[in-house]
Coordinates of C-alpha atoms in Angstrom, one line a residue:
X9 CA 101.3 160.7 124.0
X10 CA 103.6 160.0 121.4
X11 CA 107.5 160.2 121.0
X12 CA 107.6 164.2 120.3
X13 CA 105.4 164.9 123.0
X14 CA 107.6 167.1 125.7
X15 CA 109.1 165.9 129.0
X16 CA 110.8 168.1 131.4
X17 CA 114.1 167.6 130.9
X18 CA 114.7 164.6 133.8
X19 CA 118.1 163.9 133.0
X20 CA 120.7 163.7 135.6
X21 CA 119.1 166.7 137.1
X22 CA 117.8 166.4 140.2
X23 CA 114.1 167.8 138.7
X24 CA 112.0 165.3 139.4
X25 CA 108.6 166.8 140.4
X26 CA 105.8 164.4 140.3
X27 CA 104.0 166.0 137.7
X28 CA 106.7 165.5 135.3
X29 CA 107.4 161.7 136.8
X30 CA 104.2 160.8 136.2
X31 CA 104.2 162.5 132.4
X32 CA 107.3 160.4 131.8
X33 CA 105.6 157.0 133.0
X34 CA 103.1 158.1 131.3
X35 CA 104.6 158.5 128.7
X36 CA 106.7 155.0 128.4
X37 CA 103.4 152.9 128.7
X38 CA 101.8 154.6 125.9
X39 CA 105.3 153.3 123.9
X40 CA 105.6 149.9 125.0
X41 CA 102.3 148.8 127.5
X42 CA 101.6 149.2 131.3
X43 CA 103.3 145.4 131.9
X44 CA 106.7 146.4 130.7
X45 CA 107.3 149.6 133.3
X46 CA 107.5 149.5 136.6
X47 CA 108.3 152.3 139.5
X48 CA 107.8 150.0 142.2
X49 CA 110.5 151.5 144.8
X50 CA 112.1 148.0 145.3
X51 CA 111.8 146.4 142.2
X52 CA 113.3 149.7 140.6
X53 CA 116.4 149.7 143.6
X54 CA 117.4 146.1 143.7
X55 CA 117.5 146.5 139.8
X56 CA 119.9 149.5 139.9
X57 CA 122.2 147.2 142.2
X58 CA 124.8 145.5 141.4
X59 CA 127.5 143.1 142.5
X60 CA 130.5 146.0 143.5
X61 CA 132.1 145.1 146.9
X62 CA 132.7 149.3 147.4
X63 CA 128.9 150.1 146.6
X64 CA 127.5 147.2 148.8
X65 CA 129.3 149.2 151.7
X66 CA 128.8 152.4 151.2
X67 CA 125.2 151.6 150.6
X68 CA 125.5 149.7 154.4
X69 CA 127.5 152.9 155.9
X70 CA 125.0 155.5 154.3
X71 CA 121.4 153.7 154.7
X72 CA 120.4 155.4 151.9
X73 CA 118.5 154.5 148.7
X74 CA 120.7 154.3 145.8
X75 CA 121.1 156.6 143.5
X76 CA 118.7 155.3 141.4
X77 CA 116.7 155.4 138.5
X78 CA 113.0 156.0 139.1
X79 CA 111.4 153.8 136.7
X80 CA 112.4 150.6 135.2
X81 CA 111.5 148.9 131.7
X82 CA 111.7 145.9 130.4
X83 CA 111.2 145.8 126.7
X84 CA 109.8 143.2 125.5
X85 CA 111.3 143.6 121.5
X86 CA 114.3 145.5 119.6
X87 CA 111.3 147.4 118.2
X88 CA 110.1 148.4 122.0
X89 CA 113.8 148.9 123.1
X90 CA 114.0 151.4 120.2
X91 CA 110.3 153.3 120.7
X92 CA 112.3 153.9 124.1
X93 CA 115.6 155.5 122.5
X94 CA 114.1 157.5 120.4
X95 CA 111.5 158.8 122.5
X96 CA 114.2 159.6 125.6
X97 CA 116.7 161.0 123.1
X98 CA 114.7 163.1 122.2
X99 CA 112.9 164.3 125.4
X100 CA 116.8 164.7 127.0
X101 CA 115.9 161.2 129.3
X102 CA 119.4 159.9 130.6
X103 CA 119.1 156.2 130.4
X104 CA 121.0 153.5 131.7
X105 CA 120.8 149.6 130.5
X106 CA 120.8 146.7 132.5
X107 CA 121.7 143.2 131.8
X108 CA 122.2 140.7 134.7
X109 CA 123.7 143.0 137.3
X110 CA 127.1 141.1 137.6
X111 CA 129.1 144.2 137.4
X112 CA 131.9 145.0 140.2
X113 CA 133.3 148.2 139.0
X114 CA 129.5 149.7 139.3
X115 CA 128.1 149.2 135.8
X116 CA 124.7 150.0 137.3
X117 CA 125.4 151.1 140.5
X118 CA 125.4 154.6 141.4
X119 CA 123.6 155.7 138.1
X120 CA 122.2 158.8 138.2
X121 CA 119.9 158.1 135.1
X122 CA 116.0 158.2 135.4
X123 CA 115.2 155.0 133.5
X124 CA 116.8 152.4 133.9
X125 CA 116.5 149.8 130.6
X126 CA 116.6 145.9 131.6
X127 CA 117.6 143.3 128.4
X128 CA 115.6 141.0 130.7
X129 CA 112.7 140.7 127.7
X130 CA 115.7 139.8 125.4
X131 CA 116.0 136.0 126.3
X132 CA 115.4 134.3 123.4
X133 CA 117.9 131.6 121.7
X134 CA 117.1 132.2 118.3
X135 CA 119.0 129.0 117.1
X136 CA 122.0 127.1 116.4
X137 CA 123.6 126.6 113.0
X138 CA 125.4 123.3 113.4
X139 CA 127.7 123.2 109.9
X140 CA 128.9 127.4 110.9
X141 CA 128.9 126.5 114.8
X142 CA 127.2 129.8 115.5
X143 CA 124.2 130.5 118.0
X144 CA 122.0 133.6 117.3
X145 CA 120.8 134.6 121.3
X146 CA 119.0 137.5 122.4
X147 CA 121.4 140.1 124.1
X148 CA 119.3 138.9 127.8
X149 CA 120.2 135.5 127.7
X150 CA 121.7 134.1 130.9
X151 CA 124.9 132.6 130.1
X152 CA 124.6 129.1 132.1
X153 CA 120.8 128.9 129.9
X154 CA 123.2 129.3 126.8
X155 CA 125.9 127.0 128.3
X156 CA 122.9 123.9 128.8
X157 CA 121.2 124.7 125.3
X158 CA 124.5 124.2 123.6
X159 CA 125.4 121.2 126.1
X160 CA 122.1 119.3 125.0
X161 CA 123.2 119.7 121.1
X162 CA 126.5 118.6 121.7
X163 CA 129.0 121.9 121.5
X164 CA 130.3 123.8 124.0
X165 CA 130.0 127.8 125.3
X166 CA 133.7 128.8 124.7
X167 CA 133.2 131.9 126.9
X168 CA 133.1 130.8 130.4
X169 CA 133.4 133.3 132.9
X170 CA 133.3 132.7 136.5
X171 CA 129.8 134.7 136.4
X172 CA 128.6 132.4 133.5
X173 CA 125.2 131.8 135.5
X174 CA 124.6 135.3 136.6
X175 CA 125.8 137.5 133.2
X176 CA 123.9 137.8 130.1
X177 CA 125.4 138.1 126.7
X178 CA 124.4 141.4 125.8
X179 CA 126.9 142.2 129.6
X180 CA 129.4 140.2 128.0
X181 CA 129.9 142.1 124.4
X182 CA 129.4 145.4 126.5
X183 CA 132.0 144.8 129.0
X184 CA 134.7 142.9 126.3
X185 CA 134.9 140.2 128.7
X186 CA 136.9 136.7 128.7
X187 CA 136.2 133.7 130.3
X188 CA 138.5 130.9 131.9
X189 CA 139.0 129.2 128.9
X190 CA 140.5 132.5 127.2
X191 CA 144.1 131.3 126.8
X192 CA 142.6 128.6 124.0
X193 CA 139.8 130.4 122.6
X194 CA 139.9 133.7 123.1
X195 CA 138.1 136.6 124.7
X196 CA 134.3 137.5 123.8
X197 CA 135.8 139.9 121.3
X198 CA 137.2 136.9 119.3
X199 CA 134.0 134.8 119.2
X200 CA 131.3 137.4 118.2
X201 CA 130.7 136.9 114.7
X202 CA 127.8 139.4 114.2
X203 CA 125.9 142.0 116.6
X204 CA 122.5 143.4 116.9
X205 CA 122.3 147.4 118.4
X206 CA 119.8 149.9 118.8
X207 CA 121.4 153.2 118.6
X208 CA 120.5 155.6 121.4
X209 CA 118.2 157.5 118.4
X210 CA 116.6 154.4 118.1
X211 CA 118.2 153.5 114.7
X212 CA 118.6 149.9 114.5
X213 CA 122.4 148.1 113.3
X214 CA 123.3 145.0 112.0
X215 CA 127.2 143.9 111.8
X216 CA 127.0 141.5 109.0
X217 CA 128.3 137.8 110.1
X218 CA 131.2 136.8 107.6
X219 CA 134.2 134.4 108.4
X220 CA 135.9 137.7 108.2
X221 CA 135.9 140.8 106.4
X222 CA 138.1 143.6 104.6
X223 CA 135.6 145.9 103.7
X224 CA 135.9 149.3 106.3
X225 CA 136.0 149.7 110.1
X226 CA 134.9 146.1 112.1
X227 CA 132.0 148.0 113.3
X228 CA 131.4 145.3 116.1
X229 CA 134.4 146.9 117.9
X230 CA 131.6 150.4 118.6
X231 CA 129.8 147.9 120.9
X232 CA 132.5 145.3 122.4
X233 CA 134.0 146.8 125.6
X234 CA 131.2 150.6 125.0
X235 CA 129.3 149.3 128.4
X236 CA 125.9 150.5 126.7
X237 CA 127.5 154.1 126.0
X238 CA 126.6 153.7 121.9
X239 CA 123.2 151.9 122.3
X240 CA 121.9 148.6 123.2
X241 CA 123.1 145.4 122.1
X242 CA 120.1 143.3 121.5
X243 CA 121.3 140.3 119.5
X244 CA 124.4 138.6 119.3
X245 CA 125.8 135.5 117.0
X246 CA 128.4 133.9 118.9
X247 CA 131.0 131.3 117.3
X248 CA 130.7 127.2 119.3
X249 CA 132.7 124.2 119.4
X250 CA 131.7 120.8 119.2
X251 CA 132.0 119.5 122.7
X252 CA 135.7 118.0 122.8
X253 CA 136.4 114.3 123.6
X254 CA 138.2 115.0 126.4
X255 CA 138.9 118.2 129.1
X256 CA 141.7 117.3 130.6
X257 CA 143.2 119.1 133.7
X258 CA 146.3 119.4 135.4
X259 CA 148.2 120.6 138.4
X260 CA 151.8 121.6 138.2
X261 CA 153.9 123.6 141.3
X262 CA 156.6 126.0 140.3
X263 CA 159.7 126.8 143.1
X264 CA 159.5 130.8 142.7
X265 CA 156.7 133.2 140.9
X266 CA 159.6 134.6 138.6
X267 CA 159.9 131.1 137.7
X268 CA 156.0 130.6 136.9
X269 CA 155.8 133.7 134.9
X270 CA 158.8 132.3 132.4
X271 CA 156.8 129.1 132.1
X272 CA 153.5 130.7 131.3
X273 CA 155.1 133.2 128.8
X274 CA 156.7 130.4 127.2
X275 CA 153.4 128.3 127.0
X276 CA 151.5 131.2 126.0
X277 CA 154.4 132.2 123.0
X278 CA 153.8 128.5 121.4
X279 CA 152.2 127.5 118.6
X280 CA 150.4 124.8 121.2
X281 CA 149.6 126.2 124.8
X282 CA 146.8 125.2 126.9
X283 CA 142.7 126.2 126.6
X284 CA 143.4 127.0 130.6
X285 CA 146.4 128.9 132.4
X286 CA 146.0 129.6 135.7
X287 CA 149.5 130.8 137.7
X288 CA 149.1 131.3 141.8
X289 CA 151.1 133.5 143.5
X290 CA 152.5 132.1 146.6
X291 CA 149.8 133.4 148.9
X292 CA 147.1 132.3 146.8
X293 CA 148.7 129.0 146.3
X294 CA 148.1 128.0 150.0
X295 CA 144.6 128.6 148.9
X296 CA 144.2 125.8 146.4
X297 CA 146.7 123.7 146.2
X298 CA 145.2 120.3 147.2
X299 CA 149.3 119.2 148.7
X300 CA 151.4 120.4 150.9
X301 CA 153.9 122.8 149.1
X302 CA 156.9 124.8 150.1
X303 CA 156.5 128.1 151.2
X304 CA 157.6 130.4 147.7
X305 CA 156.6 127.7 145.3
X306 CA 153.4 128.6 142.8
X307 CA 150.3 126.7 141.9
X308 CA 150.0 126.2 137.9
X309 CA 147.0 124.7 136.6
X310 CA 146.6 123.9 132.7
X311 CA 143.9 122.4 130.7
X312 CA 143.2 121.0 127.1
X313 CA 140.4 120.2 125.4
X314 CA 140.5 117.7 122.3
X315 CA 141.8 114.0 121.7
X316 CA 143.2 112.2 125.1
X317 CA 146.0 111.2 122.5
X318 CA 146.8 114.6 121.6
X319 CA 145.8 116.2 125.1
X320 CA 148.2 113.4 126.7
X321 CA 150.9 115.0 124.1
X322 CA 150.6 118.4 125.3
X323 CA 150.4 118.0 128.5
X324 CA 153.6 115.6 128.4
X325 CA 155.8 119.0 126.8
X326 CA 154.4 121.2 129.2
X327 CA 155.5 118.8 132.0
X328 CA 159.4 118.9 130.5
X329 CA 158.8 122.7 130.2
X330 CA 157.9 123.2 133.8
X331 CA 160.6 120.7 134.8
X332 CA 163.1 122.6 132.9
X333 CA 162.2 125.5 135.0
X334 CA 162.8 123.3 138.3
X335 CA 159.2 122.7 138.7
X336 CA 157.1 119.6 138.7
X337 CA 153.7 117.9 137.8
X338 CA 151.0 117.3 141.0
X339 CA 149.5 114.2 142.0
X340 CA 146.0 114.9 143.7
X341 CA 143.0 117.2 142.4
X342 CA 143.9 120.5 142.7
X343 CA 142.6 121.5 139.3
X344 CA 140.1 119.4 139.6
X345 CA 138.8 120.6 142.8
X346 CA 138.8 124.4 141.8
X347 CA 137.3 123.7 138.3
X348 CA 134.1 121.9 139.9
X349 CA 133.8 125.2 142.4
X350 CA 134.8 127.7 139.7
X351 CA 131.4 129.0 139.3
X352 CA 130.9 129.9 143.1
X353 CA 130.8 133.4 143.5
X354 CA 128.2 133.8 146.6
X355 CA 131.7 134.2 148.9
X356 CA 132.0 137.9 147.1
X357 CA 128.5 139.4 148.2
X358 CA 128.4 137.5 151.5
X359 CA 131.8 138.7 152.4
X360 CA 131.2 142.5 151.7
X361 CA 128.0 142.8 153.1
X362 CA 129.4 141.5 156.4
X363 CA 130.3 144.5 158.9
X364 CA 133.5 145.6 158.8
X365 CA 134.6 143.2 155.8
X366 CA 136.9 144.0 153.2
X367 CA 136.6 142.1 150.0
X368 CA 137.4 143.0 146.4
X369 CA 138.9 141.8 143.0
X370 CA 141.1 144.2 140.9
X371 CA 142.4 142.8 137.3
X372 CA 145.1 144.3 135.6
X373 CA 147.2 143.7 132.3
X374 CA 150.8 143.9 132.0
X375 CA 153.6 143.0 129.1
X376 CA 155.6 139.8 130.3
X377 CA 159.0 142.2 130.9
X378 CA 156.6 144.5 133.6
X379 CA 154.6 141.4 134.8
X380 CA 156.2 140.5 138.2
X381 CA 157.4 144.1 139.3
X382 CA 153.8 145.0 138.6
X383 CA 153.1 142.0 141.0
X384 CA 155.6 143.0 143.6
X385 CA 154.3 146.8 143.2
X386 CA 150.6 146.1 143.2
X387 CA 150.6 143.8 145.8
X388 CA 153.0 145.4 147.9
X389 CA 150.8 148.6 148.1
X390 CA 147.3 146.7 148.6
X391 CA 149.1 144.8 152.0
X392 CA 150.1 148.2 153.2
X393 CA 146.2 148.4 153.5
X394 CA 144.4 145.1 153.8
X395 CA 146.0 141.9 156.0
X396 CA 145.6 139.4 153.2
X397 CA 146.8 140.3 149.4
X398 CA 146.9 137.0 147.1
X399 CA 146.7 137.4 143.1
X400 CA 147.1 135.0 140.2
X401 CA 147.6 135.1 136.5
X402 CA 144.7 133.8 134.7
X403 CA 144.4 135.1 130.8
X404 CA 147.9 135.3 128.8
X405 CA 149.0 135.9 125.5
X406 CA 152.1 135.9 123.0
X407 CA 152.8 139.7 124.6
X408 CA 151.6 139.2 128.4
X409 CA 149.6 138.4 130.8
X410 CA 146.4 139.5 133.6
X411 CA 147.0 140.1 136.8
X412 CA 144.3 139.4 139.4
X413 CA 144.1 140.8 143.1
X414 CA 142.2 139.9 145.7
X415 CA 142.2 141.8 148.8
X416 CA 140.7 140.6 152.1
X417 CA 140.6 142.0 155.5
X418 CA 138.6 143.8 158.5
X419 CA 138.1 147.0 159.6
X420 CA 136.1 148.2 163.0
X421 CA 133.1 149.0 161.6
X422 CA 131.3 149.3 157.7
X423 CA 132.6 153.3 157.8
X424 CA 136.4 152.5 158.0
X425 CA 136.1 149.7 155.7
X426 CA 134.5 151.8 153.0
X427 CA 137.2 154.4 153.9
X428 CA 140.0 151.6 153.0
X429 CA 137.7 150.5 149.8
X430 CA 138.3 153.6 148.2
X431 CA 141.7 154.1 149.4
X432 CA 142.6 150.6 147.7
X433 CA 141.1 151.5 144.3
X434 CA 142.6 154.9 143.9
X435 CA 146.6 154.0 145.1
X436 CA 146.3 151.0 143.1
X437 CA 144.6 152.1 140.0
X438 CA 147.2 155.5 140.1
X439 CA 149.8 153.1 140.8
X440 CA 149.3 150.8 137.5
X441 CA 148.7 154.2 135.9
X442 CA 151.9 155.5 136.7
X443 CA 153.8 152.4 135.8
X444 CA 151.8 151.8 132.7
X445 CA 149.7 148.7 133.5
X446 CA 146.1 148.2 131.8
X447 CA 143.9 149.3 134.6
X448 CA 141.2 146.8 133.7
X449 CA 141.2 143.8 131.4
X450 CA 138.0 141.7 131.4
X451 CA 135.7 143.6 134.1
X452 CA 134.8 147.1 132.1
X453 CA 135.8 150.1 133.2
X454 CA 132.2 151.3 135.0
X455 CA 132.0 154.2 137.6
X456 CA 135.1 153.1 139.5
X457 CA 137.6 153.1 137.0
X458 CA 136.0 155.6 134.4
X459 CA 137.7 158.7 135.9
X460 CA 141.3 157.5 134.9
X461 CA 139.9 156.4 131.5
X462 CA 141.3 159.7 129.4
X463 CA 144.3 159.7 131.4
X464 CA 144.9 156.0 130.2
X465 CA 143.9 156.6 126.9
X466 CA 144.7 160.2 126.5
X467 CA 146.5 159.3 123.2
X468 CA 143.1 158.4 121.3
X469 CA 140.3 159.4 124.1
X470 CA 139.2 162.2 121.2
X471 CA 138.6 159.8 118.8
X472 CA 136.5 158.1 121.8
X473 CA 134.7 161.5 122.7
X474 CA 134.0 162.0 119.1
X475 CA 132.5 158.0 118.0
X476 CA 130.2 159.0 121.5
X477 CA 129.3 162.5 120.2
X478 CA 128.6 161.6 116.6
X479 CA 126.0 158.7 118.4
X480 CA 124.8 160.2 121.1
X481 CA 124.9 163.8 121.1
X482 CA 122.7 164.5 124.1
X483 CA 124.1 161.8 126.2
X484 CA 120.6 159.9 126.7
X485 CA 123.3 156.5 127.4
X486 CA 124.9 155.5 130.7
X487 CA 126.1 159.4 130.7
X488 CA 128.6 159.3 133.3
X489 CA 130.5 156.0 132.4
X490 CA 133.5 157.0 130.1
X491 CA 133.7 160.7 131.6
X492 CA 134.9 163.3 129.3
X493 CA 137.8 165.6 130.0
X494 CA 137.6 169.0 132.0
X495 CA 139.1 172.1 130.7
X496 CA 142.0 171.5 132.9
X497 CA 142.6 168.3 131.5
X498 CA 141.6 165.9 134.3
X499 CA 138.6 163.4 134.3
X500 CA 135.2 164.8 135.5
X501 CA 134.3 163.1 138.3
X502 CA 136.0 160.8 141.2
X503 CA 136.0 157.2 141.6
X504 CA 136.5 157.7 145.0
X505 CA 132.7 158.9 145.2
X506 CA 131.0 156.1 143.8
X507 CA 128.3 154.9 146.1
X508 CA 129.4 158.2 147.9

């Protein structure tokens, strides 16, 4: 069986007899060997999982299987990943790729696709070249593997999310996503210096790696932020530093959150503003600061990496700024404290799959003149449905900031905490829609945000449709992420029903 041999056409259809299962598995081996696919029921479930709060309930509420692929493959090459495109593009196979299942706006979960494609066999680190402080890594590598491999050679991962150790690469470029450090370095966007893809007809792309380049489109931009929709990233060169002398952190408490955001703005407008911002509202303050602080005041903490000379410089400005704004600098280890647990993230999955639990994280972008009545609206709405509603500013730039939300509270049972899942997502996601606030900045859209993607972007979504189209005419990729528009102008499907 070769890849013009004829499959029923499995894609998101519901026709899944056993005789054409078994063709298509069939099939697959004969491309890339019996060891790389598997239809294990398990295996192929807990694969097609990921981290969403919503999903983990609904999957509790509805004790049912997800909706998930039936088979699952794990190629072992770029030349196996595209023997797998080509063949399902052209047998009509809806496929959906895979990385390391970090997602929380289900990436993976609730995919109706029939194979589901893992960058698992991707987990090479090709190298390091220490005069352009750039690492070639295979789009499966796990980002605290990349983190010690650069450690050991004395540079530094720039891109440090809170998922580091969980998240691969290839999730990162596919999701446009920033880490902690973003404020100095930038988001993954601004340290991907060349990218590896296999388009979904199994054509293989490689972005060339200049400094920087004036010749056409920056073709990179087709895969950062695409979540798998235009192929599969399989190779990434990512721009390093060399590890700084000194990381040097510090804890600053602000009287009023108006008064925060002016401070952060002003940091993040200057020509020398931290590697890390982090702004607490007052309810998350209580949270981490380390002293005992008045009720409305706000938890700042900064970082800089370089020189102690010059980091002792910085940090001695941005102590006169926040003095000028009536705050002050901390004694104790408040920074410290959250930096060592930054990286603990088991409180999330523990929390949701707990009966009755409600736990989630929505991120938001705003300009710095809607920032705090985005605050005051956001929050506002999420405590008319959840009993605790704390949020913090942790990515700026010259033109604004993210807002991040997280909502906790307790329902009487798994059913009416699902209920108030998806009630949170749609009021607040229509809310920032209606007030014109980024409804998503370093999580990815996914299923639960993907049905307010053309009304977001309704002023270039036909570009979007058309890049898709051009790539993927049949839809073989991740199909029902980045819905297109009905007739009547509205999204296709509901967020509301994910995990439904």
């Amino acid at each position: 069986m070769n890849g013009s041999s004829t499959v029923e056409h499995l894609h998101n259809s519901g026709d899944r007899g056993s005789g054409d299962f078994d063709s298509l598995v069939s099939a697959l081996r004969e491309l890339i060997g019996g060891a790389a696919v598997t239809t294990e029921s398990a295996v192929v479930a807990a694969a097609a999982t990921d981290w969403t709060p919503l999903a983990v309930k609904a999957r509790a509420v509805e004790s049912a299987t997800p909706t998930a692929p039936r088979v699952l493959v794990t190629p072992a090459s770029e030349a196996d990943i595209a023997r797998v495109l080509r063949w399902a593009t052209a047998n009509r196979v809806g496929v959906q790729v895979v990385g390391g299942r970090s997602s929380v706006v289900a990436g993976i979960s609730g995919s109706p696709a029939v194979v589901l494609l893992s960058t698992g066999g991707l987990r090479e680190i090709v190298g390091l070249e220490p005069t352009d402080a750039v690492v070639s890594v295979g789009a499966g590598v796990n980002g605290g593997q990349l983190e010690d491999y650069l450690s050991e050679r004395g540079f530094i991962l720039p891109h440090q999310p809170q998922s580091l150790r969980l998240s691969t690469v290839g999730g990162w470029v596919a999701t446009r996503a920033t880490g902690v450090f973003s404020n100095g370095y930038g988001g993954i966007e601004e340290l991907v210096t060349f990218i590896r893809a296999v388009l979904p007809d199994g054509s293989v792309v490689h972005t060339d790696g200049a400094p920087r380049r004036s010749v056409g489109p920056d073709l990179r931009h087709l895969f950062l932020g695409a979540e798998g929709v235009h192929g599969v990233v399989t190779q990434v060169g990512l721009s390093v530093r060399r590890m700084p002398a000194q990381r040097r952190l510090a804890s600053f408490a602000l009287p009023s959150l108006p008064a925060g955001i002016d401070v952060i703005r002003e940091l993040s407008q200057s020509t020398h503003g931290p590697e890390l911002l982090r702004l607490y509202d007052a309810a998350e303050t209580r949270r981490y600061a380390k002293v005992e602080l008045p009720p409305q005041h706000c938890l700042l903490m900064l970082g800089w990496d370089g020189e102690p000379d010059v980091n002792d410089a910085r940090n001695t400005w941005a102590a006169r700024l926040v003095t000028g704004h009536g705050g002050q600098e901390l004694a104790g280890s408040s920074a410290q404290s959250w930096y060592a647990t930054r990286q603990v993230v088991d409180w999330l999955a523990d929390e949701a799959s707990t009966e009755g639990r409600i736990i989630d994280t929505l991120e938001f972008s705003a300009p710095w003149s809607r920032l705090g009545e985005a605050h005051a609206r956001l929050t506002g709405l999420a405590s008319e449905l959840v009993a605790t509603v704390e949020a913090h500013f942790s990515h700026s730039y010259p033109t604004g900031a993210c807002m991040y939300v997280v909502v906790r509270g307790s329902a009487v049972d798994d059913a009416a905490a699902l209920a108030t899942y998806r009630e949170l997502w749609r009021r607040l996601t229509e809310e920032a829609v209606a007030y014109g606030v980024a409804i998503s900045h370093h999580h990815g859209v996914g299923r639960l945000r993907g049905p307010w993607l053309p009304v977001v972007r309704s002023r270039d979504f036909v570009l979007v449709e058309r890049v898709r189209n051009a790539l993927d005419p049949v839809k073989t990729m991740n199909e029902d992420l980045f819905p297109a528009v009905t007739a009547s102008g509205s999204a296709s499907a509901s967020a509301t029903e994910v995990g439904a």
